[in-house]
Coordinates of C-alpha atoms in Angstrom, one line a residue:
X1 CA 121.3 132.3 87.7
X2 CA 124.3 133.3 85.8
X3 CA 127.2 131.0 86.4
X4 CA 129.7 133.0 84.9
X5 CA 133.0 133.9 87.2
X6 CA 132.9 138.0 88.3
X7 CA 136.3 139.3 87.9
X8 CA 135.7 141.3 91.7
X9 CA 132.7 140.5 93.4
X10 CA 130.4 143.2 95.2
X11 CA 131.0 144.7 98.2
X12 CA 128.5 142.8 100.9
X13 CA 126.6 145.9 102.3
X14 CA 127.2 146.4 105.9
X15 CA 124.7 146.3 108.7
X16 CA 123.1 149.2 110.7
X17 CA 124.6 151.2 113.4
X18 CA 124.0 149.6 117.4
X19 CA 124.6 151.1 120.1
X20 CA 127.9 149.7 121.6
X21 CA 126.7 146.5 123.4
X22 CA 123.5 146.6 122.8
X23 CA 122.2 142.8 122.1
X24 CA 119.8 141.8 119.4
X25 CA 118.1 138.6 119.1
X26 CA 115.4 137.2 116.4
X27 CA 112.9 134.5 116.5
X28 CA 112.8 133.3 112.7
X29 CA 109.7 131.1 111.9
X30 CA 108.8 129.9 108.4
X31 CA 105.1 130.3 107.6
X32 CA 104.8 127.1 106.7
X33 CA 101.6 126.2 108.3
X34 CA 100.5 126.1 111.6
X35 CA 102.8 128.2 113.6
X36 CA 105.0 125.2 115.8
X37 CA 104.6 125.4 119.8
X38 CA 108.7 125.6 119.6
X39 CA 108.3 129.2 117.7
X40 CA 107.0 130.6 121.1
X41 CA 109.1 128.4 123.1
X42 CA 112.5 130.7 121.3
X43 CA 110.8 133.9 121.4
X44 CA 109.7 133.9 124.9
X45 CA 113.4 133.2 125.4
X46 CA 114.5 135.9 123.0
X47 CA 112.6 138.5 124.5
X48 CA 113.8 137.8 128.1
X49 CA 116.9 138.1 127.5
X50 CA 116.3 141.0 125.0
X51 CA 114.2 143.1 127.5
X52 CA 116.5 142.3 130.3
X53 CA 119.7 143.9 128.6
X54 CA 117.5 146.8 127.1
X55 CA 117.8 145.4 123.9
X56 CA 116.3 145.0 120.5
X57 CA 113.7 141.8 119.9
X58 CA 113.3 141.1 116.1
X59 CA 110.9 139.1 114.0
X60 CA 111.8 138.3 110.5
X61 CA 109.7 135.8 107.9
X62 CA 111.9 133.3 106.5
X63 CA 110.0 132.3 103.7
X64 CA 112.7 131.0 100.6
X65 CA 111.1 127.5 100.9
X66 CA 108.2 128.1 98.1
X67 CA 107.1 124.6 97.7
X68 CA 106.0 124.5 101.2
X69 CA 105.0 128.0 101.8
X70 CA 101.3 128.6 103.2
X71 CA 99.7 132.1 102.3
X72 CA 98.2 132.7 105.4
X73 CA 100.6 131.0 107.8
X74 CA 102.5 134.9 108.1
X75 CA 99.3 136.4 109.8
X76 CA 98.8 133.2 112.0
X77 CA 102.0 133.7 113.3
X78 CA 101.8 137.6 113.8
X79 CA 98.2 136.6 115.8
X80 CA 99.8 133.6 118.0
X81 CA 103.2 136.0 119.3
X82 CA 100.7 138.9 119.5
X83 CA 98.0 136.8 122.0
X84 CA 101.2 135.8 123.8
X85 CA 102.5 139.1 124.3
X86 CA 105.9 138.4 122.2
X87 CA 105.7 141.7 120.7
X88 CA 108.8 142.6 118.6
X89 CA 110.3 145.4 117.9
X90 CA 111.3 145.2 114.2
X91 CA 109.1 143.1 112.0
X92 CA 107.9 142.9 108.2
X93 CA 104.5 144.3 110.0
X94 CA 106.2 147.4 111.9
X95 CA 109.7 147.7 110.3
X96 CA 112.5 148.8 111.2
X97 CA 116.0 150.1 110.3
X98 CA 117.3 147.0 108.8
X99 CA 113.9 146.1 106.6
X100 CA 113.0 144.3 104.6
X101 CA 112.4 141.6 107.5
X102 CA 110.9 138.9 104.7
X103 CA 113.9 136.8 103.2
X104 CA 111.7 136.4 99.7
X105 CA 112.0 140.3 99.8
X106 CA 116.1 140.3 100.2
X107 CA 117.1 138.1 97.8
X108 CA 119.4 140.6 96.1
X109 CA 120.9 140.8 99.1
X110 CA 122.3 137.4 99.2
X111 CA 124.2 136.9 95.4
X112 CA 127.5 139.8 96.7
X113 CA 128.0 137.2 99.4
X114 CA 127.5 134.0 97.1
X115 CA 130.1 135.9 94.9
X116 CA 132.4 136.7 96.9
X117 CA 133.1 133.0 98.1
X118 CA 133.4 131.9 94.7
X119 CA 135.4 134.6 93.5
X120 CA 137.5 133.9 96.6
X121 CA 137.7 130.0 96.2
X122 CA 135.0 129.5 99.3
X123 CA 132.1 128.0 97.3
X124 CA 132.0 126.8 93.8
X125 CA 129.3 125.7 91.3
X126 CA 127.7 122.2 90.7
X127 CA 125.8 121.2 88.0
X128 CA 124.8 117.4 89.5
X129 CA 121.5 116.7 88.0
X130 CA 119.0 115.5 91.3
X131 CA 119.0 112.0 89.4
X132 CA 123.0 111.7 89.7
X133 CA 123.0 113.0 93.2
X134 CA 120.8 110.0 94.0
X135 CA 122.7 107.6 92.5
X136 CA 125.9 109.1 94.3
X137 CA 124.0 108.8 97.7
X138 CA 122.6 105.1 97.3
X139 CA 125.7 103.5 96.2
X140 CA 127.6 105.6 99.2
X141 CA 125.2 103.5 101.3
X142 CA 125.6 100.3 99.8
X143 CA 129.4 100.7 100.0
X144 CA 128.8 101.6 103.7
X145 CA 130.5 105.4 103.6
X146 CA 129.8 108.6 104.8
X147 CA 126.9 110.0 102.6
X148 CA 127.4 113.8 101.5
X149 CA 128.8 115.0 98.2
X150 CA 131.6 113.6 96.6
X151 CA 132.5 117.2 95.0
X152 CA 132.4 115.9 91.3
X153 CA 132.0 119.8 90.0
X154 CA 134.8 120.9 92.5
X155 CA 137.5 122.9 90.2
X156 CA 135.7 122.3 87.0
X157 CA 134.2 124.5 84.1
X158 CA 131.3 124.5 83.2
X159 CA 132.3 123.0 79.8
X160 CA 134.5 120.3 81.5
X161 CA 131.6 119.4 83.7
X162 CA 128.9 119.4 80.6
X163 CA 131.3 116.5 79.1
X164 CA 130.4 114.2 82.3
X165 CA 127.6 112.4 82.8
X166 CA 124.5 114.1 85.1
X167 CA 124.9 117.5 83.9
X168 CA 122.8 120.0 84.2
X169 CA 122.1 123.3 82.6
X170 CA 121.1 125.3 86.0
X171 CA 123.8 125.1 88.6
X172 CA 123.5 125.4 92.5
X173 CA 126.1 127.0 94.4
X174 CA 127.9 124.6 96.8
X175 CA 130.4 125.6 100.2
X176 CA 133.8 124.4 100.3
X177 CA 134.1 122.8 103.5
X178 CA 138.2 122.6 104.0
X179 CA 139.8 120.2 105.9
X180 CA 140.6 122.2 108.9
X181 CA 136.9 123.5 109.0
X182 CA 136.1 124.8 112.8
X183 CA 134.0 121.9 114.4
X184 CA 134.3 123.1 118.1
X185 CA 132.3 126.6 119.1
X186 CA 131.1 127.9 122.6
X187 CA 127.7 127.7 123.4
X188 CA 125.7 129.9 126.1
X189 CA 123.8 126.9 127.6
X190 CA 126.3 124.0 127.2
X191 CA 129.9 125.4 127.1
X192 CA 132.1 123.9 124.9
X193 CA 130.5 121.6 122.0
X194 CA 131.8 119.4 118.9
X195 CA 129.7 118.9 115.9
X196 CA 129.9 116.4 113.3
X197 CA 132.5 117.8 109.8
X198 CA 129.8 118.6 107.7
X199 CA 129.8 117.8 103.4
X200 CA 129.8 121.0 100.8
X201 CA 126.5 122.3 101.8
X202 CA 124.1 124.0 98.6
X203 CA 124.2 127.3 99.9
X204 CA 122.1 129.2 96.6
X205 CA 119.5 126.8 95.0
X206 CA 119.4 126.8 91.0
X207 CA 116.6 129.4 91.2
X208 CA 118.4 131.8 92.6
X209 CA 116.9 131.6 96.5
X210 CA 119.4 131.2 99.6
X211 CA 119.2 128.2 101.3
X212 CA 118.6 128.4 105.0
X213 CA 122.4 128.2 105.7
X214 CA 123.7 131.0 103.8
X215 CA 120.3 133.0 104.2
X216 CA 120.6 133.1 107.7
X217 CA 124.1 133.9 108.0
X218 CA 123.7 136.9 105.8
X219 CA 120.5 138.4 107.3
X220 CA 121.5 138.2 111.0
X221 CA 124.8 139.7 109.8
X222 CA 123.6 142.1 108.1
X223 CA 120.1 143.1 111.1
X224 CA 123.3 143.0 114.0
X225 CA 122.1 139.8 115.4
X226 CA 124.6 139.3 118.7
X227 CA 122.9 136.4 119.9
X228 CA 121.4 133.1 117.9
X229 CA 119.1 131.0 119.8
X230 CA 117.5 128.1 118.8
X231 CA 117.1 124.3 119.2
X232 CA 119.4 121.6 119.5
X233 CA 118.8 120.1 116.3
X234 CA 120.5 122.9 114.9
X235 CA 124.3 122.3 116.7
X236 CA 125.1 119.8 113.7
X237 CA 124.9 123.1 111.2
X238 CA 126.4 125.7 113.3
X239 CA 130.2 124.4 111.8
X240 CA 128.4 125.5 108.3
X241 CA 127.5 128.9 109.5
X242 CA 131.0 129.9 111.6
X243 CA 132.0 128.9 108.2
X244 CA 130.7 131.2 106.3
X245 CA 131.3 134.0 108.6
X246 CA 134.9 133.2 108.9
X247 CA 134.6 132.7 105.4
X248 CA 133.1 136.6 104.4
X249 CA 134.9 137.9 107.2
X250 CA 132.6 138.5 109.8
X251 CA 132.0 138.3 113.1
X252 CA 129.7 135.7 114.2
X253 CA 127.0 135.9 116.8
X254 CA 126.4 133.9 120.4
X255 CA 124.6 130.7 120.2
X256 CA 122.5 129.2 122.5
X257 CA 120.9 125.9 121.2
X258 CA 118.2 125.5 123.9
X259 CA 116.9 121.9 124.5
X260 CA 113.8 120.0 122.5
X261 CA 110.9 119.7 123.4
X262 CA 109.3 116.3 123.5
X263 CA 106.2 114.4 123.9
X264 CA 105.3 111.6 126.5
X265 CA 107.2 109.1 124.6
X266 CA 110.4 111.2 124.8
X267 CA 110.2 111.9 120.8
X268 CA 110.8 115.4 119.1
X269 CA 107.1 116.9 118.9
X270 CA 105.7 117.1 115.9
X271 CA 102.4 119.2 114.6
X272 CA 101.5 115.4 112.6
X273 CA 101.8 113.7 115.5
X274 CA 100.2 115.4 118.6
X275 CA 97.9 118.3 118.2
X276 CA 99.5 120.4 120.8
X277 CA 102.4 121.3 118.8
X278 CA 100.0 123.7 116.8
X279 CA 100.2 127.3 118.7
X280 CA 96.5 127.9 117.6
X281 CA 95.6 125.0 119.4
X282 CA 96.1 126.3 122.9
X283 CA 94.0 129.2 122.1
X284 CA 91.1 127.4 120.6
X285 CA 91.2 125.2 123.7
X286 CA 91.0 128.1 126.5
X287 CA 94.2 128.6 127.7
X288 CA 95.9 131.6 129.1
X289 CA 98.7 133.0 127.6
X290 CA 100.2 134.2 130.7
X291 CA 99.6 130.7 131.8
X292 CA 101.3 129.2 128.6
X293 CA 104.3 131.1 129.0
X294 CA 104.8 130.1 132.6
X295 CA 104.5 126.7 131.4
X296 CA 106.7 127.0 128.8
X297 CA 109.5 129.0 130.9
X298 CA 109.6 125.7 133.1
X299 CA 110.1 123.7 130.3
X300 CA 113.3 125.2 130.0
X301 CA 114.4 126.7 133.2
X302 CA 113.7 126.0 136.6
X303 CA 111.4 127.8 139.3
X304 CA 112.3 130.8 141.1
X305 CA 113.9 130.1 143.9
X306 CA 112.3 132.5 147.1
X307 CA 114.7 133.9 150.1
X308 CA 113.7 130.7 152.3
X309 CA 114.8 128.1 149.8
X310 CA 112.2 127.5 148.8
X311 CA 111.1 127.0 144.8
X312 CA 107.9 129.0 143.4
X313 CA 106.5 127.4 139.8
X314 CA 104.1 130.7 139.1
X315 CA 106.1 133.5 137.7
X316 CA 105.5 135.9 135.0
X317 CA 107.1 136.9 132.3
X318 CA 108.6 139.9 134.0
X319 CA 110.1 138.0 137.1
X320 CA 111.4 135.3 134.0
X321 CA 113.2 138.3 132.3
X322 CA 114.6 139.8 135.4
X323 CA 116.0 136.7 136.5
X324 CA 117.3 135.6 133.6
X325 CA 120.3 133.5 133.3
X326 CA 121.6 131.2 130.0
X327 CA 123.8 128.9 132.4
X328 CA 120.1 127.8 134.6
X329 CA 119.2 126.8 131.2
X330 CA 118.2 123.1 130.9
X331 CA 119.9 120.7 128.3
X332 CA 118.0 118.0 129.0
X333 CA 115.0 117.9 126.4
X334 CA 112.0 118.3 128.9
X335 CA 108.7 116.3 128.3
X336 CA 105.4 118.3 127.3
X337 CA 103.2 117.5 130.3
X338 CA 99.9 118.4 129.4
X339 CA 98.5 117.7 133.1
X340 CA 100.9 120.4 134.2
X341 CA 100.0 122.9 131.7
X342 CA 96.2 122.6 133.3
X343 CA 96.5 122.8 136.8
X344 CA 98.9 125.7 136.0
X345 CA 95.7 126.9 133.4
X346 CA 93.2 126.3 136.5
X347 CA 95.5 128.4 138.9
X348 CA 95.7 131.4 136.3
X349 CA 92.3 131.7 136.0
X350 CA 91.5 131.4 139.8
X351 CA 93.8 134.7 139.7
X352 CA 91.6 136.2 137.3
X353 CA 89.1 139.3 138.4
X354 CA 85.6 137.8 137.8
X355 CA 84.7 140.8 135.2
X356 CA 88.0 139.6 133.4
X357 CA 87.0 136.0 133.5
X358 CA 83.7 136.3 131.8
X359 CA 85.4 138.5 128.8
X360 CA 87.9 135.8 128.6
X361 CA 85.1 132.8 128.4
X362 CA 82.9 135.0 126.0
X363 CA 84.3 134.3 122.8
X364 CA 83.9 130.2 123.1
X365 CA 80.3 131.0 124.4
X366 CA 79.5 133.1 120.7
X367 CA 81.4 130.4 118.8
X368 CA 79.5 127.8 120.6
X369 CA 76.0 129.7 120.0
X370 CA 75.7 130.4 123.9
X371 CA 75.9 134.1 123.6
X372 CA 75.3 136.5 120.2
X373 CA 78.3 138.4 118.7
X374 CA 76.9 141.5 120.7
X375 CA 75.1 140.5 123.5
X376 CA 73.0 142.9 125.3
X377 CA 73.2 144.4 128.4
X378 CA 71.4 142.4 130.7
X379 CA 72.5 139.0 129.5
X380 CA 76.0 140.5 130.0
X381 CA 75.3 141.3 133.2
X382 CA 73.6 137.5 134.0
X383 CA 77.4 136.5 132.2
X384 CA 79.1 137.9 135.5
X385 CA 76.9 136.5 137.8
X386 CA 77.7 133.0 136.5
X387 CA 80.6 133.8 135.8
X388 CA 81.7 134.1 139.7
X389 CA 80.0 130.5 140.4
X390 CA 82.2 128.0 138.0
X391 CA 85.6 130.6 137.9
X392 CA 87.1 127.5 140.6
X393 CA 85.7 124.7 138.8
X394 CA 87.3 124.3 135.5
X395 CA 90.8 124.6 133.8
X396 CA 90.0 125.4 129.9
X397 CA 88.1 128.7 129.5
X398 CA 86.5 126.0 126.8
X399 CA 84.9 124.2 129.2
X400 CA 82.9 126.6 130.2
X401 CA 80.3 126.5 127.7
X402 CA 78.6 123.8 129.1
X403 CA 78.3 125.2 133.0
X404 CA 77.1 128.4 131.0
X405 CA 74.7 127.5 128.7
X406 CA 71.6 126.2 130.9
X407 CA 71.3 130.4 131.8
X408 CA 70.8 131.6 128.6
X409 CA 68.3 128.8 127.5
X410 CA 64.9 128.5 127.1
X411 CA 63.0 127.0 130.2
X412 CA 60.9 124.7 127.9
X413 CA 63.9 124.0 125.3
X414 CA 66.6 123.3 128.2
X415 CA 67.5 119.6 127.0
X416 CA 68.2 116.4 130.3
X417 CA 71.1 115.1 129.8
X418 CA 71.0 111.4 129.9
X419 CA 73.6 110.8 132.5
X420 CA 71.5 113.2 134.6
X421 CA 68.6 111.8 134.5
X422 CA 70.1 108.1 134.7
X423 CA 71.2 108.9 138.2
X424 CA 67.6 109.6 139.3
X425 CA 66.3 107.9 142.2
X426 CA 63.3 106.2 142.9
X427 CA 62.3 109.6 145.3
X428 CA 62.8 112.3 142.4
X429 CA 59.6 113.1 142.1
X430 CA 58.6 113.3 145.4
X431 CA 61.4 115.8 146.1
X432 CA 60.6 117.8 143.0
X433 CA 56.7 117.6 144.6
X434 CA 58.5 119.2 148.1
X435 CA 60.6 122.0 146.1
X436 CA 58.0 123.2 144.4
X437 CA 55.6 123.4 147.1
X438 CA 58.6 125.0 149.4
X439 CA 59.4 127.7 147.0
X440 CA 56.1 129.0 145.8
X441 CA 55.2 130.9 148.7
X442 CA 58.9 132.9 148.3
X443 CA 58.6 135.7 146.5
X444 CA 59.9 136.5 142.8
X445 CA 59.4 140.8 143.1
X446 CA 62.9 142.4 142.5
X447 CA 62.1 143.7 145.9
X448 CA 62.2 148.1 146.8
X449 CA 64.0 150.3 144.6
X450 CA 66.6 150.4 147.1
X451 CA 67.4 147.2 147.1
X452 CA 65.4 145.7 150.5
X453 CA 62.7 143.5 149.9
X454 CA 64.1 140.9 148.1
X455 CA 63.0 137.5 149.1
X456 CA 64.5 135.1 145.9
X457 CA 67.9 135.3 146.9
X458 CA 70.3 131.8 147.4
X459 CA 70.4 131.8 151.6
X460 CA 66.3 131.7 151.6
X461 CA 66.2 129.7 148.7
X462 CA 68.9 127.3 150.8
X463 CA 67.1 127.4 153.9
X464 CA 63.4 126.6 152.5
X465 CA 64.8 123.6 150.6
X466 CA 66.6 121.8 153.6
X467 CA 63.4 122.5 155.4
X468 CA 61.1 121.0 152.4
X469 CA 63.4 117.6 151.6
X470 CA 66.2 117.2 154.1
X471 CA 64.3 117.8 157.4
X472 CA 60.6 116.8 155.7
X473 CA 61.5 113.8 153.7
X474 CA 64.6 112.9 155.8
X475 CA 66.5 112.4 152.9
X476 CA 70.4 112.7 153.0
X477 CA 71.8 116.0 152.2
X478 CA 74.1 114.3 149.7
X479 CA 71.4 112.9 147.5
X480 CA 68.5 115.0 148.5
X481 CA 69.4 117.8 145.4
X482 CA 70.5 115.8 142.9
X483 CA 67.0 116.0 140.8
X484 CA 67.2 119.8 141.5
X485 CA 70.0 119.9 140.2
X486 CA 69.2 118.1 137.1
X487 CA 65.8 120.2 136.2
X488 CA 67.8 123.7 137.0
X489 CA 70.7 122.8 134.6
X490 CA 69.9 119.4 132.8
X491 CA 73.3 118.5 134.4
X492 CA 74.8 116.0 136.9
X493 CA 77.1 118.5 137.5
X494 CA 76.6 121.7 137.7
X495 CA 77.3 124.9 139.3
X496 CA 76.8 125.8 142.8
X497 CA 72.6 125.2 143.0
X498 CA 71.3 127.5 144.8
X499 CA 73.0 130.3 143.7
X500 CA 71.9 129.3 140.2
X501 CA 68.5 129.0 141.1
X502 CA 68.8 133.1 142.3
X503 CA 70.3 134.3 139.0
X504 CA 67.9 131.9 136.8
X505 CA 65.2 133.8 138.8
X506 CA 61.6 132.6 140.5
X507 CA 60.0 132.0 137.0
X508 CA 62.4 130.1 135.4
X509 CA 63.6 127.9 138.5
X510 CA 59.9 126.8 138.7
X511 CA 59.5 126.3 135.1
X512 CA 62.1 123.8 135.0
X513 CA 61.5 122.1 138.4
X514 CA 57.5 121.6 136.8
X515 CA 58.7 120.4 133.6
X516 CA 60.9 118.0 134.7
X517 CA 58.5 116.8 137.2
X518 CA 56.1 116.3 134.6
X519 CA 58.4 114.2 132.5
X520 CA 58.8 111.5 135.3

């Protein structure tokens, strides 16, 4: 970077045409990793608002931090928004009139501004070598004073610098911060707020990238951002970047620093500390989306309130929008409660139309070698059967691998598992002896071609086993199916018995009564 003085700096291009009014908002994540819970938490935000003013939702990739960038953190966010249904308008994946929307790709966009505050007095170099910086820093702390820079380069040549100790050859670009610097600025969730003065921030690093402060300044200036949201952490910089506007001359955007979200000890969340903060990880552990976003909404904003008074905690997204209202917003950072997010899971997928339950459980069933990547026809069709018996008994579309599997597995492979057959009693056998005996005389025929005739179906099946072990052996309804139960699925809990036994069929339900018999 060329740290020679311009005699009159470029003209800072100017941003798009709006429509008069019209609001814009961006969610801007660095692909850094794992997209962060908190990237979904803003956008779902965003886009409320957006969609409720008929506005314009943007996505843009701020990716100027090289030494942490990840190469295929930019699709993994594009995948997570996209399963949430955050869909943008103007992206680096569908464009838009104010592209490019990755900051790696503007950075000639950023030097006419840089420029233009030096030219203008605004911003100057410094040449501190990171060695003299620290030294500057640890003896501020010994000495007990405010840490931030102590504006050694301020007013200097380059020559009158190189004669100083800690020189070096490639210079940053630092902000003047003056001493009547604006520290107070309105804010759509908390009214009136007063940050801390900040130092001379680095606003172009010696290779020439932006730093986040002037980088974001420019690009929402320049894509007609009208309102800034994100979290709280980020009231201490806002000062830096009404700064900068005031400083270029223009017009800066609404903020709205929403609230953090923390964990169960009341700490910022973090993707090192608790798994949950990873986006992907609520995908790869069942949940709904729709159920996600609810959840999330009432992190930040409380339930819809009905006619009667009373409040209603399941809402979509569109109710959300409508409703919408910065001042409801909560400023209290809210706890991530995990127990919340799965009842609210377990209610979403009670809601679910069984056909669109068992498409949302087959892909854990192929990833957990349940199902093949293109199952056929009739083990499809067995899918929906089952599908309809353990819909109201879990919470994670994850969990249903193991309620699933004992239908699509061999009779002679199906594996006992050890808590099952622990809890045994001392009459399995004989009641295996009764079942068998009381369901051989039923018969396995699919029945007429129209549909009459059929004898293996659950109410029968029912009715011949209370006969065989709760009337003939007088043993309690409570315990008298347990070791059906265990030779059907190999489970002490399993799906509603003898419904199971009608879609495993005649053959198979016998199989596995016999072979478990036979093992005793």
């Amino acid at each position: 970077m060329s740290d020679s003085t311009a005699t009159s700096a470029p003209t800072p291009s100017t941003p798009g045409e709006t429509s008069p009014g019209a609001v814009r908002l961006r969610v801007a994540p660095s692909p850094t990793g794992d997209p962060h819970v908190g990237t979904a938490y803003m956008a779902m935000f965003d886009l409320a608002f957006a969609r409720q003013q008929g506005g314009k939702f943007v996505l843009r990739i701020e990716d100027t931090d090289r030494a942490r960038f990840q190469a295929d953190s930019e699709q993994q966010i594009f995948d997570t928004l996209h399963w949430l249904d955050l869909n943008w308008d103007e992206g680096p994946d569908v464009g838009g009139p104010y592209a490019p929307y990755r900051q790696s790709e503007r950075l000639d966009t950023y030097k006419p501004y840089v420029d233009k505050l030096i030219d203008e007095g605004k911003a100057y170099y410094c040449y501190c070598t990171s060695e003299r910086l620290a030294e500057m820093r640890e003896l501020q702390q010994k000495q007990k004073l405010p840490t931030g820079y102590d504006r050694m380069c301020y007013g200097k040549s380059r020559e009158e610098r190189a004669a100083e100790p800690g020189f070096s050859e490639n210079p940053v670009v630092r902000m003047f911060i003056p001493d009547d610097a604006p520290l107070v600025f309105d804010d759509l969730i908390r009214g009136e707020v007063k940050a801390p003065r900040p130092d001379d921030q680095v606003i172009m690093k010696a290779d020439g990238f932006p730093t986040y402060h002037l980088a974001v300044v420019v690009d929402d200036h320049e894509m007609g951002i009208t309102h800034v949201v994100r979290g709280e952490e980020w009231i201490s910089s806002t000062p830096k970047h009404i700064l900068l506007y005031q400083g270029l001359g223009l017009e800066p955007p609404k903020f709205a620093h929403m609230p953090l979200l923390r964990d169960e000890k009341k700490a910022k969340i973090s993707k090192r500390k608790s798994p949950w903060a990873r986006l992907t990880w609520f995908k790869e552990q069942g949940y709904l989306p729709e159920a996600l976003l609810n959840f999330l909404a009432l992190l930040g904003y409380p339930p819809i309130i009905e006619a009667d008074g009373t409040e209603r905690e399941v809402f979509t997204f569109e109710e959300f929008s409508e409703n919408f209202e910065w001042s409801k917003v909560n400023t209290v950072g809210p706890i991530f409660n995990l127990d919340k997010l799965n009842w609210l899971n377990g209610h979403y997928i009670r809601e679910l139309e069984p056909r669109d339950f068992a498409a949302r459980i087959l892909p854990f069933l192929v990833a957990d070698g349940v199902l093949p990547e293109q199952p056929s026809l009739p083990q499809l069709g067995r899918l929906n059967l089952v599908a309809e018996l353990i819909q109201t008994r879990i919470n994670l579309l994850s969990e249903a691998t193991p309620l699933v599997a004992p239908f699509f597995t061999d009779d002679a492979e199906l594996p006992i598992a050890d808590d099952a057959r622990a809890q045994l009693k001392e009459t399995a056998a004989q009641v295996l002896d009764a079942a068998i005996a009381a369901l051989e005389p039923i018969s396995g025929s699919l029945g007429k071609p129209d549909g009459t005739g059929i004898e293996w179906v659950h109410e029968r099946i029912e009715a011949a086993l209370r006969e065989a072990v709760v009337d003939g052996l007088g043993i309690k309804p409570k315990f008298a199916f347990g070791p059906l139960r265990t030779a059907v699925s190999g489970q002490r809990i399993s799906p509603p018995l003898f419904e199971s036994m009608e879609i495993l069929g005649k053959h198979s339900t016998m199989e596995r009564l016999k072979n478990l018999r036979a093992s005793l």
